[in-house]
XYZ file of C-alpha atoms in Angstrom:
727
model
C 122.166 9.442 82.547
C 124.395 12.380 83.445
C 126.174 11.908 86.874
C 125.874 15.065 88.917
C 129.398 16.394 90.118
C 130.555 19.510 91.217
C 132.309 20.199 87.934
C 128.954 19.548 86.122
C 126.950 21.976 88.295
C 129.628 24.835 87.776
C 129.543 24.245 83.991
C 125.642 24.350 83.709
C 125.052 26.976 86.365
C 125.326 30.820 86.095
C 126.729 33.314 86.988
C 130.047 31.638 86.140
C 131.966 31.190 89.361
C 134.296 28.688 91.157
C 131.948 28.241 93.927
C 128.592 26.310 94.058
C 127.528 28.636 96.853
C 127.223 31.414 94.199
C 125.261 29.859 91.655
C 121.799 31.567 91.034
C 120.623 29.712 87.967
C 121.104 25.935 87.170
C 120.014 23.969 83.911
C 119.797 20.152 84.403
C 117.045 19.512 81.973
C 116.985 16.379 79.797
C 119.616 14.544 81.722
C 117.871 11.356 82.394
C 117.859 11.830 86.116
C 115.751 9.943 88.591
C 115.456 11.340 92.200
C 118.244 8.857 93.514
C 120.612 10.416 91.096
C 120.366 13.836 92.900
C 123.138 13.888 95.318
C 121.380 15.738 98.421
C 124.793 16.779 100.145
C 126.512 18.124 97.005
C 123.252 20.102 95.828
C 122.644 21.440 99.466
C 125.530 23.806 98.694
C 123.620 25.629 96.321
C 122.275 28.024 98.954
C 122.085 31.034 96.555
C 120.118 29.014 93.754
C 116.947 31.006 92.634
C 116.036 29.076 89.369
C 116.323 25.498 88.540
C 115.478 23.665 85.374
C 114.857 20.007 85.936
C 112.446 19.465 82.896
C 112.631 16.496 80.540
C 113.987 13.890 83.271
C 112.543 10.840 85.041
C 111.951 12.258 88.399
C 109.005 10.596 90.536
C 109.642 12.505 93.557
C 111.931 15.311 94.855
C 114.610 14.659 97.535
C 113.101 15.124 100.908
C 116.020 16.513 102.717
C 117.237 18.901 100.214
C 116.649 22.393 101.345
C 117.328 25.410 99.085
C 116.081 28.384 101.104
C 116.542 30.936 98.015
C 114.882 28.611 95.396
C 111.988 30.819 93.767
C 111.529 29.196 90.250
C 111.499 25.451 89.604
C 110.663 23.736 86.275
C 109.809 19.892 86.686
C 107.789 19.852 83.510
C 107.905 16.341 81.481
C 108.752 14.157 84.298
C 107.145 11.430 86.156
C 106.218 13.026 89.222
C 104.059 11.044 91.646
C 104.317 12.273 95.161
C 104.110 16.135 95.140
C 104.354 16.176 99.075
C 108.120 15.842 98.863
C 108.187 19.368 97.543
C 107.099 20.723 100.864
C 110.767 21.206 101.531
C 110.851 24.224 99.147
C 108.955 26.674 101.021
C 110.176 29.799 99.386
C 109.127 28.568 96.029
C 107.175 31.173 94.092
C 106.729 29.500 90.484
C 106.353 25.936 89.675
C 105.964 24.096 86.382
C 104.495 20.903 86.238
C 103.186 20.120 82.932
C 103.368 16.835 81.037
C 103.616 14.925 84.292
C 101.134 11.916 83.548
C 100.132 11.116 87.006
C 99.615 14.456 88.413
C 95.817 15.167 89.427
C 93.757 17.971 90.349
C 94.111 17.116 93.873
C 97.994 17.002 93.544
C 97.695 20.632 92.234
C 95.706 21.634 95.411
C 98.264 19.996 97.557
C 100.826 21.884 96.172
C 98.947 25.170 96.559
C 98.785 24.377 100.364
C 102.370 22.960 100.944
C 104.058 25.744 99.354
C 102.873 28.994 101.156
C 104.552 31.498 98.617
C 103.566 29.817 95.456
C 101.998 32.305 93.171
C 102.670 30.941 89.570
C 101.783 27.379 88.628
C 102.242 26.164 84.873
C 102.622 29.717 83.767
C 99.362 30.938 85.415
C 98.699 33.278 88.344
C 96.974 31.193 91.102
C 97.371 33.300 94.348
C 93.633 33.687 94.725
C 93.088 30.182 94.318
C 95.708 29.140 96.508
C 94.779 31.387 99.288
C 90.926 30.429 99.076
C 92.383 26.844 99.651
C 94.823 27.903 102.582
C 92.249 29.994 104.360
C 88.682 29.942 103.379
C 88.388 26.237 102.263
C 90.440 25.172 105.324
C 88.157 26.916 107.677
C 85.269 25.186 106.353
C 86.904 21.825 106.771
C 87.972 22.936 110.078
C 84.262 23.648 111.132
C 83.314 20.339 109.933
C 86.072 18.502 111.749
C 85.097 20.129 115.063
C 81.432 19.150 114.487
C 82.468 15.503 114.155
C 84.458 15.754 117.462
C 81.567 17.272 119.225
C 79.058 14.840 118.044
C 81.077 11.737 118.565
C 84.039 11.971 120.709
C 85.567 13.260 123.991
C 88.814 12.921 125.703
C 89.331 9.874 127.848
C 89.613 10.192 131.744
C 92.423 9.818 132.571
C 94.462 10.647 129.425
C 96.995 8.018 128.639
C 99.355 7.506 125.713
C 97.485 4.204 124.673
C 94.046 5.573 124.913
C 95.117 8.753 123.065
C 96.618 6.690 120.226
C 93.422 4.599 119.735
C 91.219 7.673 120.128
C 93.377 9.516 117.343
C 93.170 6.659 114.902
C 89.227 6.372 115.522
C 88.713 10.146 115.316
C 90.831 10.624 112.092
C 89.067 7.805 110.439
C 85.683 8.898 111.328
C 86.580 12.557 110.257
C 87.862 11.409 106.678
C 84.559 9.355 106.232
C 81.979 11.973 107.443
C 83.522 15.184 106.226
C 82.351 15.957 102.631
C 83.219 19.191 101.057
C 84.005 20.476 97.628
C 83.723 18.661 94.201
C 84.396 15.000 93.870
C 87.276 15.812 91.532
C 89.184 16.831 94.680
C 88.026 14.303 97.226
C 91.481 12.979 97.590
C 92.802 16.307 98.422
C 90.031 16.762 100.992
C 90.589 13.459 102.511
C 94.331 14.128 102.915
C 93.853 17.492 104.246
C 91.146 16.446 106.708
C 93.324 13.765 108.043
C 96.228 16.404 108.845
C 93.853 18.797 110.358
C 92.094 16.177 112.689
C 95.406 15.062 114.113
C 96.297 18.772 114.564
C 92.855 19.480 116.243
C 93.101 16.519 118.570
C 96.657 17.382 119.582
C 95.561 20.881 120.228
C 93.085 19.799 122.776
C 95.896 17.952 124.915
C 98.625 20.477 124.643
C 98.961 23.821 126.283
C 97.292 26.297 124.449
C 98.719 29.777 123.338
C 96.649 32.601 124.049
C 95.046 33.545 120.597
C 95.497 37.092 119.664
C 92.027 37.670 118.624
C 88.657 36.914 119.620
C 86.295 34.444 117.747
C 83.380 36.556 116.641
C 81.628 34.748 113.647
C 81.984 31.520 111.592
C 83.720 31.341 108.262
C 80.311 32.286 106.332
C 80.241 35.765 107.899
C 83.790 36.388 106.694
C 82.378 36.418 103.120
C 80.064 39.328 103.717
C 81.689 42.663 103.056
C 80.770 45.224 105.546
C 81.083 48.834 104.457
C 83.204 50.942 106.522
C 81.516 54.047 108.144
C 83.589 56.814 107.688
C 84.116 59.212 110.281
C 80.583 59.779 110.694
C 81.290 61.850 113.694
C 81.559 64.824 111.851
C 78.033 64.446 110.619
C 76.831 65.377 114.205
C 79.032 68.421 114.472
C 78.807 69.711 110.742
C 76.113 71.368 108.904
C 74.217 69.495 106.368
C 76.030 71.226 103.621
C 79.506 70.037 104.747
C 80.822 67.383 102.289
C 82.765 64.130 102.244
C 86.188 65.224 102.097
C 88.259 62.571 103.844
C 89.758 64.068 107.013
C 89.911 67.784 106.646
C 87.903 70.421 108.179
C 84.537 70.943 107.135
C 84.346 73.317 104.354
C 80.910 74.346 103.580
C 81.697 74.816 99.855
C 82.814 71.238 99.343
C 80.179 69.983 96.979
C 80.624 66.320 96.499
C 81.424 65.145 100.023
C 79.365 64.926 103.129
C 80.864 64.568 106.471
C 79.556 60.846 106.656
C 81.159 60.124 103.235
C 84.562 61.250 103.589
C 86.525 59.040 105.979
C 88.937 61.651 107.317
C 87.766 65.124 106.025
C 84.546 65.083 107.879
C 86.440 64.701 111.176
C 88.162 67.827 110.499
C 85.537 69.741 109.246
C 83.321 72.098 111.148
C 80.102 73.639 110.569
C 81.290 76.740 109.083
C 84.761 76.305 108.465
C 86.219 76.097 104.996
C 89.036 75.122 102.939
C 90.234 78.702 102.358
C 93.854 79.051 102.944
C 94.404 79.929 106.342
C 91.571 78.926 108.416
C 92.605 76.956 111.381
C 89.931 76.989 113.767
C 88.073 73.946 112.473
C 86.718 71.550 114.823
C 87.302 68.029 115.018
C 84.548 65.847 114.043
C 83.883 64.345 117.431
C 83.138 67.392 119.491
C 82.904 70.920 118.524
C 83.353 71.795 122.113
C 86.903 70.682 122.456
C 88.010 73.614 120.388
C 86.844 76.296 122.918
C 89.778 75.464 125.320
C 92.036 73.705 122.978
C 94.704 76.162 123.163
C 94.775 76.313 126.782
C 94.641 72.578 127.281
C 97.268 71.993 124.586
C 99.761 74.091 126.493
C 98.631 72.073 129.785
C 98.846 69.015 128.088
C 102.137 69.327 126.379
C 103.476 70.226 129.785
C 101.871 67.405 131.421
C 102.938 64.868 128.702
C 106.623 65.955 128.658
C 106.481 65.135 132.520
C 104.949 61.811 131.476
C 107.393 61.084 128.873
C 110.148 62.007 131.173
C 109.042 59.514 133.576
C 109.302 56.824 131.058
C 112.805 57.911 130.103
C 114.092 58.000 133.745
C 113.245 54.600 134.171
C 115.265 53.317 131.270
C 117.103 56.343 130.026
C 120.209 54.591 128.483
C 118.153 51.869 126.821
C 116.052 54.419 125.217
C 119.137 56.403 124.045
C 120.617 53.227 122.570
C 117.447 52.237 120.544
C 117.292 55.775 119.191
C 120.959 55.885 118.250
C 120.348 52.810 116.023
C 117.829 54.732 113.863
C 120.476 55.692 111.224
C 121.417 53.088 108.935
C 122.389 55.309 106.081
C 125.673 56.921 105.379
C 124.243 60.410 105.290
C 124.477 61.969 108.780
C 123.875 65.665 107.679
C 120.317 67.147 107.239
C 119.316 67.426 103.505
C 118.403 70.754 102.015
C 114.981 70.864 100.295
C 113.764 73.772 98.078
C 110.425 74.286 96.345
C 110.368 72.842 92.831
C 106.836 72.694 91.373
C 103.290 73.793 92.457
C 100.544 71.912 90.562
C 96.727 72.572 90.650
C 95.724 69.275 88.728
C 92.763 67.924 90.587
C 90.603 70.956 89.810
C 86.888 70.533 89.122
C 86.454 71.086 85.422
C 90.225 71.839 85.199
C 89.381 75.299 86.644
C 92.380 77.431 87.714
C 89.802 79.052 90.108
C 89.282 75.791 92.123
C 90.984 76.287 95.579
C 88.509 74.307 97.413
C 89.063 70.598 96.209
C 90.790 68.749 99.242
C 93.653 66.461 98.281
C 94.070 63.434 100.589
C 96.860 61.026 99.854
C 99.843 60.656 97.834
C 102.655 57.685 97.528
C 105.496 57.298 95.424
C 105.784 54.318 93.091
C 108.135 51.451 94.353
C 111.099 50.693 92.064
C 110.618 47.584 89.908
C 111.903 44.416 91.493
C 113.404 42.897 88.129
C 115.378 45.566 86.255
C 115.701 48.229 88.729
C 115.036 50.844 85.853
C 112.418 53.197 85.221
C 112.766 55.941 87.542
C 110.065 54.764 89.673
C 110.995 56.756 92.652
C 110.294 60.032 90.887
C 106.721 59.191 89.874
C 104.336 59.979 92.946
C 100.605 59.315 92.613
C 98.001 61.862 94.382
C 94.407 61.655 94.890
C 91.655 64.089 95.675
C 88.289 65.064 94.388
C 87.296 62.799 91.563
C 90.719 62.118 90.054
C 94.098 60.505 90.560
C 97.147 61.871 89.149
C 100.607 60.543 88.186
C 103.270 63.376 88.590
C 107.096 63.218 87.462
C 108.640 65.189 90.409
C 111.552 66.073 88.317
C 109.760 67.769 85.581
C 106.614 68.795 87.474
C 104.477 67.291 84.627
C 101.335 65.295 85.084
C 102.114 62.027 83.278
C 98.635 60.444 83.614
C 95.336 61.338 84.946
C 92.370 59.145 85.905
C 89.052 60.446 86.571
C 85.962 58.849 87.974
C 82.627 60.925 87.833
C 80.864 61.142 91.294
C 83.849 59.517 93.165
C 85.873 61.203 95.733
C 89.212 59.493 96.334
C 90.460 59.389 99.800
C 93.251 56.949 99.814
C 95.736 55.030 97.514
C 98.445 52.435 97.838
C 101.151 51.050 95.371
C 102.000 47.368 95.364
C 103.911 44.978 92.892
C 102.225 41.835 91.772
C 102.909 39.100 89.256
C 101.399 39.441 85.644
C 101.404 36.091 83.704
C 102.263 36.588 79.967
C 101.091 33.362 78.641
C 102.887 31.163 76.019
C 105.387 29.681 78.413
C 106.994 32.952 79.341
C 107.832 33.453 82.904
C 105.664 35.923 84.901
C 106.980 39.524 85.434
C 106.515 41.971 88.101
C 104.457 44.914 87.563
C 103.585 48.105 89.605
C 99.744 48.381 90.449
C 97.841 51.150 92.181
C 94.804 50.829 94.323
C 92.472 53.688 95.192
C 89.311 54.065 96.863
C 86.960 56.711 98.544
C 83.426 57.612 99.360
C 81.751 54.989 96.982
C 83.423 52.052 98.933
C 84.845 50.809 95.803
C 88.552 49.745 95.109
C 90.001 50.698 91.690
C 92.793 48.652 90.366
C 95.185 50.569 87.940
C 98.232 49.505 85.924
C 99.696 52.860 85.114
C 102.531 51.991 82.886
C 99.963 50.366 80.254
C 97.297 53.198 81.011
C 94.932 50.477 82.154
C 92.228 50.605 84.886
C 91.788 46.879 84.894
C 89.181 46.294 87.540
C 87.268 47.312 90.700
C 85.501 45.561 93.603
C 83.196 46.731 96.350
C 85.260 46.790 99.672
C 82.423 48.482 101.714
C 79.060 50.002 101.405
C 80.442 53.002 103.142
C 83.413 55.273 102.233
C 86.816 53.993 102.307
C 89.240 55.884 104.594
C 92.483 54.047 104.214
C 94.193 51.412 101.960
C 97.464 49.621 102.864
C 99.374 46.653 100.931
C 101.512 43.998 102.677
C 104.877 44.927 101.346
C 106.012 41.279 101.629
C 102.968 39.619 100.136
C 101.933 42.402 97.404
C 98.562 40.659 96.590
C 97.204 41.224 100.177
C 95.423 44.367 100.583
C 93.866 46.048 103.780
C 91.141 48.401 103.440
C 89.700 50.632 106.166
C 86.192 52.088 106.076
C 83.800 54.308 107.852
C 81.714 51.395 109.201
C 84.613 50.893 111.701
C 86.014 47.833 109.947
C 89.226 46.875 108.322
C 89.120 44.085 105.749
C 92.084 41.918 104.306
C 91.820 40.953 100.979
C 93.733 38.828 98.295
C 93.561 40.564 95.007
C 95.874 38.041 93.319
C 97.985 38.897 90.303
C 96.630 39.496 86.681
C 97.005 37.587 83.493
C 97.819 39.137 79.931
C 94.104 40.030 79.840
C 93.909 41.537 83.041
C 91.633 38.834 84.551
C 91.944 38.762 88.387
C 90.001 37.485 91.400
C 89.562 38.915 94.801
C 89.083 36.916 97.867
C 87.959 38.213 101.360
C 90.280 36.842 104.034
C 89.718 38.675 107.261
C 87.540 41.149 108.839
C 88.949 43.295 111.729
C 86.497 45.161 113.805
C 87.106 48.621 115.483
C 85.108 50.879 117.565
C 85.760 53.824 115.381
C 87.191 54.715 111.863
C 90.494 53.610 110.924
C 92.634 56.512 109.779
C 96.037 55.010 109.181
C 97.341 51.447 108.868
C 100.858 50.157 109.463
C 102.589 46.685 109.303
C 105.613 45.817 111.212
C 108.586 46.046 108.760
C 110.049 42.736 109.870
C 106.686 40.817 110.358
C 103.940 42.260 108.086
C 102.189 38.885 108.069
C 101.427 38.800 111.795
C 100.273 42.067 113.097
C 98.384 45.152 111.845
C 98.536 48.706 113.703
C 95.449 50.764 112.982
C 95.493 54.334 114.033
C 91.814 55.116 114.775
C 89.501 57.894 115.730
C 89.359 56.591 119.210
C 92.966 55.016 119.592
C 95.786 52.946 118.516
C 94.749 49.266 118.064
C 96.735 46.139 117.260
C 95.372 43.082 115.522
C 96.534 39.532 115.126
C 96.432 39.018 111.227
C 97.941 35.454 110.972
C 96.276 33.232 108.501
C 95.649 29.469 108.709
C 95.763 29.381 112.572
C 92.627 28.330 114.656
C 91.437 31.676 115.077
C 88.279 33.185 113.744
C 88.370 35.105 110.439
C 86.347 37.830 111.974
C 88.473 39.448 114.607
C 88.522 42.116 117.277
C 91.508 43.949 118.669
C 94.347 42.134 120.154
C 95.607 45.154 121.929
C 95.132 48.926 122.484
C 98.217 50.998 123.005
C 97.812 54.035 125.025
C 99.811 57.266 125.551
C 100.829 59.595 128.345
C 98.590 62.486 126.831
C 95.573 60.500 127.854
C 95.857 61.290 131.285
C 95.224 64.927 130.347
C 91.810 64.268 128.989
C 88.516 65.560 130.468
C 85.093 65.666 128.993
C 85.891 68.497 126.788
C 89.362 67.391 125.627
C 89.824 64.181 123.946
C 93.382 63.148 122.605
C 92.575 59.517 121.678
C 92.450 60.259 117.914
C 95.721 59.187 116.250
C 95.962 60.990 112.918
C 99.633 59.954 112.182
C 101.452 56.725 112.198
C 104.476 55.388 110.370
C 107.618 53.090 111.201
C 111.064 55.124 111.301
C 112.847 51.736 111.793
C 112.125 48.324 112.190
C 111.156 49.026 115.803
C 110.483 52.874 116.307
C 107.195 54.379 115.390
C 106.203 57.934 115.020
C 102.693 58.769 115.930
C 100.749 61.878 116.521
C 97.562 62.565 118.552
C 94.972 65.342 117.524
C 95.257 68.487 119.556
C 98.718 67.531 121.139
C 101.496 69.646 119.891
C 104.253 66.862 119.694
C 104.892 63.839 117.893
C 105.840 60.462 119.854
C 108.595 58.294 119.097
C 108.099 54.911 120.708
C 109.310 51.225 120.598
C 107.077 48.564 119.088
C 108.887 45.630 120.479
C 109.379 46.984 123.915
C 105.688 48.152 124.237
C 104.537 44.851 123.197
C 106.881 43.072 125.750
C 105.659 45.386 128.535
C 102.033 43.860 128.004
C 100.764 42.699 131.288
C 99.546 39.348 130.978
C 96.369 38.953 129.066
C 95.688 42.716 129.366
C 93.944 44.461 126.342
C 95.774 47.778 127.035
C 99.481 48.679 127.381
C 101.157 51.951 127.582
C 103.532 52.824 124.713
C 107.238 52.775 125.855
C 107.990 56.286 124.595
C 111.466 57.164 123.651
C 111.282 60.780 122.753
C 108.831 63.437 121.738
C 109.306 65.961 118.699
C 108.035 69.354 119.087
C 105.291 70.113 116.487
C 102.885 73.013 115.793
C 100.160 74.266 117.950
C 96.779 73.540 116.010
C 93.335 72.368 116.554
C 93.057 71.004 112.956
C 92.910 67.230 112.769
C 94.035 64.726 110.376
C 97.448 66.446 109.272
C 99.314 63.203 108.496
C 102.961 62.641 109.161
C 105.276 60.294 107.182
C 108.798 58.879 107.577
C 111.809 58.301 105.371
C 113.460 55.300 107.118
C 116.461 55.175 104.742
C 117.449 58.679 105.590
C 116.105 58.712 109.050
C 113.783 61.457 108.548
C 110.304 62.388 109.742
C 108.192 65.161 108.107
C 104.584 66.495 109.036
C 102.834 69.587 107.688
C 100.638 72.062 109.656
C 97.583 74.262 109.082
C 99.897 77.275 107.688
C 101.338 75.349 104.909
C 104.784 74.827 106.707
C 106.768 71.364 106.760
C 108.265 70.419 110.083
C 111.060 68.028 109.278
C 112.967 66.162 111.720
C 116.534 64.285 111.172
C 116.771 61.834 113.901
C 120.508 60.985 114.575
C 122.705 60.814 117.604
C 122.832 64.674 117.863
C 119.621 64.430 119.946
C 121.139 62.363 122.797
C 120.888 64.898 125.181
C 117.262 65.637 124.473
C 116.412 62.146 124.840
C 118.002 61.792 128.256
C 116.613 64.994 129.612
C 113.067 64.419 128.422
C 112.833 67.605 126.405
C 111.011 67.555 123.081
C 113.124 67.709 120.187
C 113.053 70.630 118.119
C 112.813 70.180 114.406
C 115.694 70.105 112.289
C 114.053 72.462 109.929
C 110.760 74.108 109.273
C 109.923 74.658 105.720
C 107.842 77.736 105.164
C 105.071 77.840 102.637
C 106.624 79.259 99.565
C 103.605 81.530 98.934
C 102.689 80.727 95.173
C 100.819 83.468 93.295
C 97.497 82.976 91.627
C 97.334 83.852 87.874
C 95.948 87.299 87.938
C 95.579 87.486 91.599
C 97.411 87.601 94.906
C 99.470 85.223 96.795
C 97.840 82.151 97.869
C 98.351 81.828 101.721
C 99.544 78.855 103.578
C 96.792 75.941 103.452
C 96.588 73.067 105.609
C 98.994 70.039 104.707
C 96.767 67.132 104.711
C 99.411 64.653 103.561
C 103.009 64.207 102.318
C 105.151 61.566 100.991
C 109.161 61.049 100.473
C 110.853 58.931 98.057
C 113.241 56.349 99.769
C 116.355 58.492 99.142
C 114.708 61.814 99.921
C 115.263 63.480 96.601
C 111.579 64.742 96.552
C 109.221 65.731 99.152
C 105.495 65.819 97.869
C 102.869 67.738 100.081
C 99.187 67.754 99.551
C 96.956 70.645 100.663
C 93.311 71.431 101.407
C 93.370 73.986 98.751
C 93.861 71.797 95.629
C 97.697 72.327 95.485
C 100.370 69.853 95.053
C 103.722 70.974 96.420
C 106.910 69.204 95.065
C 110.255 70.016 97.102
C 113.344 68.883 95.667
C 116.770 68.008 97.404
C 119.555 70.554 96.771
C 122.834 68.353 96.394
C 125.694 69.905 98.504
C 128.582 70.908 96.579
């Protein structure tokens, strides 16, 4: 047996250093160690340790008090492990190897999946889907049965005393363990262990003060397994002609062949009966009511004036605090606005690759995230775009379409990037890979691994068209889909193996009264809440898993805005067609028909919520001056690293805002902040024809360092703007 000393740890650790606190990888394999040979006090100094090889020893359990907050990979293969519950202290663990431990059973494997909330790879295989099924779906089924046992046979004593409660607890737990049967017999030990824990928790919850649940219990777990299909913004159907098609959000163009207002989540809302995608048309009606547009211009002027007053009122109450929050926007060293110039114009989504196609609407774009491991590959210059029946992957530096993916009869409305684990087999460690999810009018989510040119799977998320997709940036296997049946569904898509096998599990169904257009997750707590910008308002949902709340939920909260005070029967401002976090706290959002963009505080808005009220007014920090247009669904986006906001209009222009301390006077005075720069439409020339007039900019994206800005139009054009480096 090797004795563990500081000198030994420094010798066997890497990188080579003189401090235990800096070691990231440690190899103590085949050292004849038992658990009592692991000195907790000494090993606790390994606070940066990420990978630990303890294979080939004689460990029967893991030290219960050894907490290593950054440990991601642990190899305990070829040991004598018996008590796997001692591993619970390793809450950050993502990969665990336990092969060749004679006493480990199937139930022990299941216990590990529940005890280690971030575990993704087990014995070289991706098990995120199985683990999440156990953590949420399986657990919910057990909870339902435990509650039934209580309601049939037990009640709280009167009066409640410690002795009576102790006796009741033992009786209830024993009865629950005997009566609750679920799952195969091979995991009966796991089921009994889990039931005992949950029964005690349930009884304690009955006698302890209850926290207000964030969502309403609407259905039992069985209903969670049914996938309801989103109903895209059907509104357009009532306003538009039958000829109007499914394009996601934009205005109605009669020539759109493959999409009807019902089908395309966002398009339909913009579309009006006779409005087309031709370059300059800006009098398209919003899907909800064509009548709005009659007086939109007058109302907009009135609304902006009234809203400025409302926003000013908010600032006068807490002017200094608002200013302080906004001054904290800038975290990057660049305090000067960037200069962007047109670099490329692409027409890569044409029907039949026709150069005469100026009708296909382009709906969403996003930059590929940089790889987690190597940091190479130039990921930030590759952007994915969707529109019509195709997805394109464009190198922004060269302006070349690197890959193209087409699906006949599909019309793509949304896409989202994520990073998941790919197991490689043969004992090799799993590697991170970037995948793209895309969906549209058919209600199917396509999963693509662009690097290997593989469209490896699909699953039905809804029987209606999909309006929006969003991954959880902390848990890359969690995907949210919004659809035109007014539902948002949370899925666990797991990882993939070397043969691209994958498994999808439905985790939550969030119900709305209208079509979701944009989804946002708080940067610092993406696992707790979801913000949904919908056709009829901005809704907040509790998305915490594993709690005693239903897996089918309604809104926790609706956030309202000052412009709502200017609504009347002909003019509605509830449609939120732009939503994005600028910082961990500040959100930029935009209301249809309102010529401004709001900046407001997420944390202060939540703190302002009165009691258990279902509505709260946004704590507006500032307004940004924007275009006067009736055209809906012109989405904004943010670049937090550079403190930039950008939004296109219906004339092909890009309004950009560099939010710095320079706007201090405007914040305090309550005046709308003027854009830092308005980039005019560059006016590309058609081959053999005239100049293309400015289209509507449906969507845009910026890479994290703002080297590139990509804008998508309603005329089948992708515009790439490139940053000019200052001399």
